[in-house]
Coordinates of C-alpha atoms in Angstrom, one line a residue:
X25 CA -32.6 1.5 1.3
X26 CA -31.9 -2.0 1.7
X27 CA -30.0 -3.1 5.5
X28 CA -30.5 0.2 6.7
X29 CA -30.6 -1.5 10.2
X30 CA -27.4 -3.4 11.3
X31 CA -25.1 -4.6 14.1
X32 CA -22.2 -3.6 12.6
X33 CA -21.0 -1.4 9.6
X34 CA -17.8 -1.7 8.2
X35 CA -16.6 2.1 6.4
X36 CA -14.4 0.9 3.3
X37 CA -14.0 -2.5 1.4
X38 CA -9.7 -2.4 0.6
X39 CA -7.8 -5.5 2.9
X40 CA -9.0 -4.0 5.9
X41 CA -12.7 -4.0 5.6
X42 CA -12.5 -7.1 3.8
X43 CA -10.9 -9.0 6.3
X44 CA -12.9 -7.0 9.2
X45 CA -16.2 -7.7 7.5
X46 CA -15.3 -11.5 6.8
X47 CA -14.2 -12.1 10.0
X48 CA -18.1 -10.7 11.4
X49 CA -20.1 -12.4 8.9
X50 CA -18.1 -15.7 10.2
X51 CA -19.2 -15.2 13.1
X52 CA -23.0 -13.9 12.4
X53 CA -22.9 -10.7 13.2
X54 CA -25.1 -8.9 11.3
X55 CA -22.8 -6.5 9.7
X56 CA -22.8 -4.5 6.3
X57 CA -19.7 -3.6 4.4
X58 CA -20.7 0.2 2.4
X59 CA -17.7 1.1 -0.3
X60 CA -17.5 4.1 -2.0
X61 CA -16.1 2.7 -5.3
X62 CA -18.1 0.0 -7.5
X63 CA -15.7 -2.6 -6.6
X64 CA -13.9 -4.1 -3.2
X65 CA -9.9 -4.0 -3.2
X66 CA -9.3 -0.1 -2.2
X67 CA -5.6 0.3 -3.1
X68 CA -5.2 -3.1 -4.2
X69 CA -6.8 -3.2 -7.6
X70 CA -6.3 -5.5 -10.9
X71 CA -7.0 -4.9 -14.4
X72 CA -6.5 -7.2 -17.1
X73 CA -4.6 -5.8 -20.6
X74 CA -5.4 -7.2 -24.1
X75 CA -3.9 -10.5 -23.9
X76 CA -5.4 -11.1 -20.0
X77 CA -2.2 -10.2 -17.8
X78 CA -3.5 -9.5 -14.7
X79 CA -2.1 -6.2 -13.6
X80 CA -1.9 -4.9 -10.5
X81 CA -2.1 -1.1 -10.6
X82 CA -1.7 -1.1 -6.5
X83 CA -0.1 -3.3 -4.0
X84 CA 1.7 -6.0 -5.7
X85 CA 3.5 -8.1 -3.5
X86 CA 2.9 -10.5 -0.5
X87 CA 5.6 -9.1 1.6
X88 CA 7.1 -11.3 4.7
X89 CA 5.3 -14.0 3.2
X90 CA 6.1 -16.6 5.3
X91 CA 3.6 -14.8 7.9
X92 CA 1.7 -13.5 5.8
X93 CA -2.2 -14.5 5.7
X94 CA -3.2 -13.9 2.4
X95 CA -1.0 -16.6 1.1
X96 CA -2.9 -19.2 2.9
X97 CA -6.4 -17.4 1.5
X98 CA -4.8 -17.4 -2.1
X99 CA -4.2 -21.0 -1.7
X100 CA -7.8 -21.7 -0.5
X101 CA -8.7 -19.5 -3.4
X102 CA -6.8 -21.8 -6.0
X103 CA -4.7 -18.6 -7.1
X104 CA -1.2 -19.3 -8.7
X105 CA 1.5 -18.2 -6.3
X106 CA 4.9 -17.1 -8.2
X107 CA 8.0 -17.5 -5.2
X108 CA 10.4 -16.1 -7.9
X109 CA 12.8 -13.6 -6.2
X110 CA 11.6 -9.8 -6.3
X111 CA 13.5 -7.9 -8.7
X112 CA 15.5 -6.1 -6.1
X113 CA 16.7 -8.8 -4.9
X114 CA 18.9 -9.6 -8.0
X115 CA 21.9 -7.6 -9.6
X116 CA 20.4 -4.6 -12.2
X117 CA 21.5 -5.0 -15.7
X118 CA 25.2 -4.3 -15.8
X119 CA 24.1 -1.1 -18.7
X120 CA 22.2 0.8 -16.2
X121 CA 24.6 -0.2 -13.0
X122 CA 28.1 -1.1 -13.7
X123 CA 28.5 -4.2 -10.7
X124 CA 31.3 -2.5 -9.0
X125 CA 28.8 0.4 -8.8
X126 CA 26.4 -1.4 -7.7
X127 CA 28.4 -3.3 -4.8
X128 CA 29.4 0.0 -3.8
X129 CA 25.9 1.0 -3.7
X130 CA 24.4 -1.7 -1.9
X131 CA 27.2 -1.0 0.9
X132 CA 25.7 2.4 1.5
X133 CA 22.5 1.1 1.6
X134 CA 23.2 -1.5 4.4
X135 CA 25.2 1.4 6.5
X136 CA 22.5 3.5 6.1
X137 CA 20.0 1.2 8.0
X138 CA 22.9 0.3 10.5
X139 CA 22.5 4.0 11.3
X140 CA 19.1 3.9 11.7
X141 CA 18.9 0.7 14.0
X142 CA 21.5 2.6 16.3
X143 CA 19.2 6.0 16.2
X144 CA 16.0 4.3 16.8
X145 CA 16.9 3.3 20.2
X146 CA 17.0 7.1 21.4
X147 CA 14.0 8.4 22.5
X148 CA 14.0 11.2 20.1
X149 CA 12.4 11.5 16.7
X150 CA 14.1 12.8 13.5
X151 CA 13.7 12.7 10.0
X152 CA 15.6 9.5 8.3
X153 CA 17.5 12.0 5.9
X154 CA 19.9 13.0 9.2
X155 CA 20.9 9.9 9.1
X156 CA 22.1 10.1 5.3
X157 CA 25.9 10.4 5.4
X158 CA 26.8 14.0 3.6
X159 CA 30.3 12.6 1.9
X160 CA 28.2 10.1 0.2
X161 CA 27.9 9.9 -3.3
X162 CA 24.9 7.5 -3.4
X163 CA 22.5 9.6 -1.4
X164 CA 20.1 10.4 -4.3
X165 CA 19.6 6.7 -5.0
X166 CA 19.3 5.9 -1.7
X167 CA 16.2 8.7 -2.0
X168 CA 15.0 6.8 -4.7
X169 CA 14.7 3.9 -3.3
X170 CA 12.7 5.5 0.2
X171 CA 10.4 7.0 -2.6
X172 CA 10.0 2.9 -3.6
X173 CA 9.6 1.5 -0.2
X174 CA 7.6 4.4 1.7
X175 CA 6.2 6.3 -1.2
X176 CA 8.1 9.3 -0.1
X177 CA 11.8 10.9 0.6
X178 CA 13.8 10.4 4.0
X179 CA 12.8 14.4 4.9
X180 CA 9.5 13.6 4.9
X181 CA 9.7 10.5 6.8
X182 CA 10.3 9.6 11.0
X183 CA 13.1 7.6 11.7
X184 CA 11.9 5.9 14.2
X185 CA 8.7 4.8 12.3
X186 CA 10.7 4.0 9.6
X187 CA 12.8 1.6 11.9
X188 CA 9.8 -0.2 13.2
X189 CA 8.7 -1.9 9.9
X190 CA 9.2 -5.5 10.1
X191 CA 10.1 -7.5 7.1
X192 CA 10.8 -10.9 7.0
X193 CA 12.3 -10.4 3.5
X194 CA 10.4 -13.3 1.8
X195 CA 8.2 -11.6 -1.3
X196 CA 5.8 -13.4 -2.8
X197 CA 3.3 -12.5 -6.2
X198 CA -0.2 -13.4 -7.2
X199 CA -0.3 -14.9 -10.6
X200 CA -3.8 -13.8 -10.6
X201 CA -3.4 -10.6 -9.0
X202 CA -3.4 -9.0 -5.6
X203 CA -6.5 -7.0 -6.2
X204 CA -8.4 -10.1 -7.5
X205 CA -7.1 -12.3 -4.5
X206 CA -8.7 -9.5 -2.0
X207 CA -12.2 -8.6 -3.6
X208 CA -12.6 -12.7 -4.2
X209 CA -12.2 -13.0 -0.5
X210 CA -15.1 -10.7 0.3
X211 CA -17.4 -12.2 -2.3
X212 CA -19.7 -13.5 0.2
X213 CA -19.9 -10.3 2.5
X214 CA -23.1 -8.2 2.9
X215 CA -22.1 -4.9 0.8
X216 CA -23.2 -1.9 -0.6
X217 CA -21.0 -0.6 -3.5
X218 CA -20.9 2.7 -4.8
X219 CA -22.2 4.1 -1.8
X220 CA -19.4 7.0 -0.4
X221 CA -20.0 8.1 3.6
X222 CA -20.1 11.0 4.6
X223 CA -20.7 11.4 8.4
X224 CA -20.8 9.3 11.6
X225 CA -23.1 10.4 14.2
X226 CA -21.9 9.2 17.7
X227 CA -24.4 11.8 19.7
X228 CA -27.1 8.9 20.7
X229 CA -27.8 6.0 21.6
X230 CA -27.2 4.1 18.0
X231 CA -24.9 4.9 15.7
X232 CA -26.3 7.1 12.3
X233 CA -24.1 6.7 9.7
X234 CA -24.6 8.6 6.6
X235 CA -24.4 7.9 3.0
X236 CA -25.0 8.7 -0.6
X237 CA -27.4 6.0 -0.8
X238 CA -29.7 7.4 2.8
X239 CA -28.9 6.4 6.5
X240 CA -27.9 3.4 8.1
X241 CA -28.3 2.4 11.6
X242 CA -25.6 0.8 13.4
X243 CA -24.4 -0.1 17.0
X244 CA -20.9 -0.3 15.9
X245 CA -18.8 0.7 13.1
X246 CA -15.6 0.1 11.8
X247 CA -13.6 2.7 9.8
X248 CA -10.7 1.6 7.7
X249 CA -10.4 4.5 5.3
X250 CA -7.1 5.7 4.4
X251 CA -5.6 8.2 6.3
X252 CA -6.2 11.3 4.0
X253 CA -9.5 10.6 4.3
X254 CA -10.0 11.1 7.6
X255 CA -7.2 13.9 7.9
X256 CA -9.4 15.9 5.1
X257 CA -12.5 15.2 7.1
X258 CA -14.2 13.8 4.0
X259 CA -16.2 11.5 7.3
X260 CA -17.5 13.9 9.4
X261 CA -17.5 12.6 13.2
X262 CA -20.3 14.3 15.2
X263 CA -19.3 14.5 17.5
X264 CA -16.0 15.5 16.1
X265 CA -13.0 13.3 17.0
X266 CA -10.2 16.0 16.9
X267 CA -7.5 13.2 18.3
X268 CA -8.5 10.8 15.5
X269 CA -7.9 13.8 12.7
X270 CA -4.8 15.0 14.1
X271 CA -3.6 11.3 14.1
X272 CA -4.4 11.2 11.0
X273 CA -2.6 14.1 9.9
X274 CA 0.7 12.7 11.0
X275 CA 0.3 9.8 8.8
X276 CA -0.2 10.6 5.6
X277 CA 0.1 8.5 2.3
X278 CA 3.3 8.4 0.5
X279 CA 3.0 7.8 -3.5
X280 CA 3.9 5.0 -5.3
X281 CA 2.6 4.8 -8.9
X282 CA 3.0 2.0 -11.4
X283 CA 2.9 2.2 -15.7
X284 CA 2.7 -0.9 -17.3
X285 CA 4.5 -1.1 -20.9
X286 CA 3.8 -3.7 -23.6
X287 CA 7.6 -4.5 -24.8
X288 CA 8.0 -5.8 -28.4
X289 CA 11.0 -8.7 -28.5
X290 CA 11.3 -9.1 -25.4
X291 CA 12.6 -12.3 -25.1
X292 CA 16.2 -10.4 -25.6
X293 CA 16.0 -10.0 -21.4
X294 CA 15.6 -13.0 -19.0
X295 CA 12.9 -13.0 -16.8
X296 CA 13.0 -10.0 -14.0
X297 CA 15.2 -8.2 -15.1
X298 CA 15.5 -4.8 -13.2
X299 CA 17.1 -1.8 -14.5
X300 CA 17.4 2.1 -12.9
X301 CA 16.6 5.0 -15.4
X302 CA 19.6 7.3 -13.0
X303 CA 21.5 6.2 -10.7
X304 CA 22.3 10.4 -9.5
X305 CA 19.3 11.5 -9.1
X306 CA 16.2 10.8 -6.5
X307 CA 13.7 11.7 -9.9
X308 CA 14.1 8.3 -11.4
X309 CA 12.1 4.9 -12.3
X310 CA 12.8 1.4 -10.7
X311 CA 12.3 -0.9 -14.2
X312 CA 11.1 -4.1 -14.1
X313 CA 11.3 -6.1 -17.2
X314 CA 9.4 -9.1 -17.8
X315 CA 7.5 -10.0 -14.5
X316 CA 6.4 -13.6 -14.4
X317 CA 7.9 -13.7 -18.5
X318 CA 5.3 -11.4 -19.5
X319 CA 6.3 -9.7 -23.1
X320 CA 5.8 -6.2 -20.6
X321 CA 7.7 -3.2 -18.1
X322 CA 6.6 -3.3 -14.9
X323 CA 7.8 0.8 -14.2
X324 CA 7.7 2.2 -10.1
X325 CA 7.4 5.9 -9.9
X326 CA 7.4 7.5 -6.1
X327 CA 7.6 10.3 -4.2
X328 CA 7.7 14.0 -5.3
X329 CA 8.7 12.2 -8.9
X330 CA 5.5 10.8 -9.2
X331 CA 3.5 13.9 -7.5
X332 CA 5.1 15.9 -10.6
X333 CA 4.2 13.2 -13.2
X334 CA 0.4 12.7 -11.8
X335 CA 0.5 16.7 -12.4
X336 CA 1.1 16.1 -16.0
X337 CA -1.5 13.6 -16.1
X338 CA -1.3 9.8 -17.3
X339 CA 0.5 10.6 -20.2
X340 CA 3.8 12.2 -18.6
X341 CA 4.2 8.8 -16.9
X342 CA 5.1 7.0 -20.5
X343 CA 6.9 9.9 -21.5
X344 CA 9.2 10.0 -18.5
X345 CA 9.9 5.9 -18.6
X346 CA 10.8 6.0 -22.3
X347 CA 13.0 9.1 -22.0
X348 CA 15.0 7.3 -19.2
X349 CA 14.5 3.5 -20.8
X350 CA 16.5 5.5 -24.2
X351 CA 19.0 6.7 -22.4
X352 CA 20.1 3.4 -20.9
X353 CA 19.2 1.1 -24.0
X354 CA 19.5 3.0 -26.8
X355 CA 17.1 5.2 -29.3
X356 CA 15.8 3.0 -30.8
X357 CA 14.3 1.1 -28.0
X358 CA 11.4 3.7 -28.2
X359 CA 9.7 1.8 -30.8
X360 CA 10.0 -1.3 -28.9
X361 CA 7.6 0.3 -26.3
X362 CA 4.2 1.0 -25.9
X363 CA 1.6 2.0 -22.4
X364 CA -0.8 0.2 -21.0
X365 CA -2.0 1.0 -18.4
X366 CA -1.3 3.8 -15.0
X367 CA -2.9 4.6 -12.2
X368 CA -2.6 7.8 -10.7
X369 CA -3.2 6.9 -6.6
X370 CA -2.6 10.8 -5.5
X371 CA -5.2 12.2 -7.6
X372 CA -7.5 9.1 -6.4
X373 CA -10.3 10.4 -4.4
X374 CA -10.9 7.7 -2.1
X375 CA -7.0 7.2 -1.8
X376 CA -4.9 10.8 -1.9
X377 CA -2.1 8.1 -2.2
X378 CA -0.5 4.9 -1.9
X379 CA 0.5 3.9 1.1
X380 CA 1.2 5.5 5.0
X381 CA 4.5 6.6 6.6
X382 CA 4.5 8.4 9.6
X383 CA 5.9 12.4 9.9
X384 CA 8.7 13.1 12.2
X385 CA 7.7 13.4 15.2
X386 CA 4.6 11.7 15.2
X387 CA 5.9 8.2 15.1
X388 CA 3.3 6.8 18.1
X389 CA -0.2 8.2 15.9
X390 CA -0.5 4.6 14.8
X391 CA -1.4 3.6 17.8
X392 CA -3.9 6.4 18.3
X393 CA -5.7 6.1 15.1
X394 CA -6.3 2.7 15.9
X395 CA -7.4 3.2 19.3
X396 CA -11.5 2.4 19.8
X397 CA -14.0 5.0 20.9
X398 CA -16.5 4.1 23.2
X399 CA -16.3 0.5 22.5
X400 CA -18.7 2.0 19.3
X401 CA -16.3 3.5 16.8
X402 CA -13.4 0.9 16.1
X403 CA -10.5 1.9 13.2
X404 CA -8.2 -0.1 11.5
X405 CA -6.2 0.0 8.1
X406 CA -2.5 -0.2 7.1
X407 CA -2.0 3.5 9.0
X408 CA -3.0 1.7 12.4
X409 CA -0.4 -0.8 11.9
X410 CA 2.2 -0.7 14.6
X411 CA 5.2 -2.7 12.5
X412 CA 2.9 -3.7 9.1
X413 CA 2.2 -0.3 7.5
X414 CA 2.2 -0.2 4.0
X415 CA 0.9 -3.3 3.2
X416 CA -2.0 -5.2 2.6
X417 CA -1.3 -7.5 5.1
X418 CA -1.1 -5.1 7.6
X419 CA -4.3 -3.9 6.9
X420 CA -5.9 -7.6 7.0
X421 CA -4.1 -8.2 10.4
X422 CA -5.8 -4.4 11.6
X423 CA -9.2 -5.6 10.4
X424 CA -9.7 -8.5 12.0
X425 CA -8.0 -6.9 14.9
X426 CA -11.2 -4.9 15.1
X427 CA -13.3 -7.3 14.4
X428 CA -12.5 -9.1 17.1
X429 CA -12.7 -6.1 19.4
X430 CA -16.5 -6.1 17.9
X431 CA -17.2 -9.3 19.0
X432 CA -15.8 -9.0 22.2
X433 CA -17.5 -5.9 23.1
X434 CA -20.9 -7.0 21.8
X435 CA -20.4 -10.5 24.1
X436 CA -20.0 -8.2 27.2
X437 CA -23.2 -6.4 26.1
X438 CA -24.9 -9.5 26.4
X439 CA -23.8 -10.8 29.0
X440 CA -24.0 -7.3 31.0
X441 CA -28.0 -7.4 29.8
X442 CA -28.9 -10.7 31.6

């Protein structure tokens, strides 16, 4: 096996490990970056459809992107950045959301985070759906939209890490793609693709870490595998790091699922259009129609909605989006339509999801999933994000986090040596 004697390994090649492994190779460490799928990305992953759209199947936007620093790589990269205003951010098409609605809506939605700046100040936790008003008649939209922005529904979901999310509210898109702007950034990095781990041995003196591909010997590693992952115990820790799993259990991944739609005449819609499939009902699409003018349907399925669909395999996905695309539009819209192209994150094996929210109650696990072990075993990812979770920012900002922790820890080494 091929650099089965390193510094430093780095478990897992999505933004994290990218930006982790980058940030050691910059400063030559000898450090190996092993990934269990044949490509780098992790969640962030685009394909290209017939006519060379570049889709991205997983994260999609550069969120607070005024701070964030993959803008500045995509510009050192050449990559086309669109500033266009997200979707949400404009009125949906009057046919699925009369505007009075829709005012009426948006109301709601601002009371509901008023509520939940006022209850994150107490010291006790509580799921964000306490905080839905019970007279409200817009409370299974506003469900929609949590399955949208946190991959799940308030019940599921802390209020207090819910409220610690910071958003500068400037989004941002890749021309090029997301997953293309992140694998293209850890081009240069020693890797092994292909190559799942299995086990981390702690027990001696230098780290063993095991893979499909044979051992590798390390005196530091860097795990940035989603949550699920470790919470299933798919990386065995010997010796076992019970605090890490049980962190990891409180943090699970939400699901967010995209279908992509090829749309015949569809220069009938402006540019970004965004339409709702229900507006009464927490089991319903967010439609985005034409992103960047693309002839397409950019669909968002989330939450227990998508968990069913994933169920019914790739299939249901279409079904579901044309069923509630028909019953805004018209039946004969149908023929207008036809899939490209879904990815189903849950049922992902080196995912089990989208992206992390924290239970209620267990609020403060980011902090101790991202916590070092022995100045040997460092973590980092979206879940160990304090105020960036769910994004792929926050999971570059985590990496080199650790990186740095690396370097520092292996100066004092040195210095403690001589």
């Amino acid at each position: 096996m091929p650099n089965s004697d390193v510094e430093v390994v780095v478990v897992g090649g999505g933004s994290a490990g990218v930006a982790a492994a980058k940030r050691l190779h910059q400063a030559s460490v000898n450090c190996l970056l092993v990934e269990a799928r044949p490509r780098l990305g992790g969640r962030a992953w685009t394909v290209h459809d017939g006519n060379g759209h570049a889709l991205d199947l997983g994260c999609g936007w550069l969120h607070s992107a005024d701070r964030n620093p993959w803008v500045a790589i995509a510009q050192e990269q050449g990559a086309t950045i669109d500033k266009t205003p997200p979707p949400w951010m404009n009125r949906p098409l009057e046919a699925s959301f009369p505007r009075a609605e829709h005012a009426d809506f948006r109301r709601a939605f601002g009371e509901f985070y008023a509520r939940l700046d006022e209850a994150a100040q107490r010291k006790t936790d509580a799921p964000a759906s306490s905080l839905l008003d019970p007279a409200c008649r817009w409370n299974a939209l506003l469900n929609a939209m949590s399955t949208y922005i946190s991959g799940a529904e308030f019940d599921r979901i802390s209020l207090q890490d819910l409220d610690r999310y910071h958003s500068t509210d400037v989004n941002w898109r890749v021309v090029e793609g997301y997953g293309t702007l992140i694998s293209g950034y850890g081009v240069d990095i020693p890797m092994m693709l292909d190559c799942p781990v299995s086990g981390i041995d702690h027990s001696g003196k230098r780290l063993s870490i095991e893979t499909s591909k044979g051992a590798i010997a390390a005196d530091r590693v860097i795990v940035t595998v989603p949550s699920p992952v470790l919470a299933a115990e798919q990386i065995r820790f010997t010796p076992a790091l019970l605090q890490k799993i049980q962190a990891a259990l409180g943090l699970p991944l939400g699901l967010a699922d995209k279908l992509f739609i090829a749309l015949e005449n569809a220069a009938e819609f402006e540019t970004s259009v965004r339409l709702f499939g229900h507006t009464d009902r927490a089991a319903t699409a967010g439609y985005h129609i034409r992103p960047f003018g693309w002839p397409m349907i950019e669909a968002y399925f989330g939450g227990r909605c998508a968990a069913e669909l994933e169920a019914g395999g790739e299939a249901a996905f279409f079904e579901f989006a044309v069923s509630e695309l028909v019953g805004v539009l018209g039946s004969d819209f149908a023929r207008r339509l036809r899939p490209i192209r879904v990815h189903r994150w849950g049922s992902d094996p080196f995912a089990l999801g989208s992206y992390s929210f924290a239970s209620p109650g267990f609020a403060d696990c980011r902090a101790t999933l991202a916590e070092p072990v022995d100045d040997r075993l460092f973590f980092a990812g979206e879940a160990c994000s304090q105020n960036d979770f769910s994004t792929a920012h926050g999971g570059y900002l985590t990496g080199v986090a650790a990186a740095e922790h690396v370097i520092a820890a292996r100066a004092i080494k040195r210095n403690t040596a001589r």
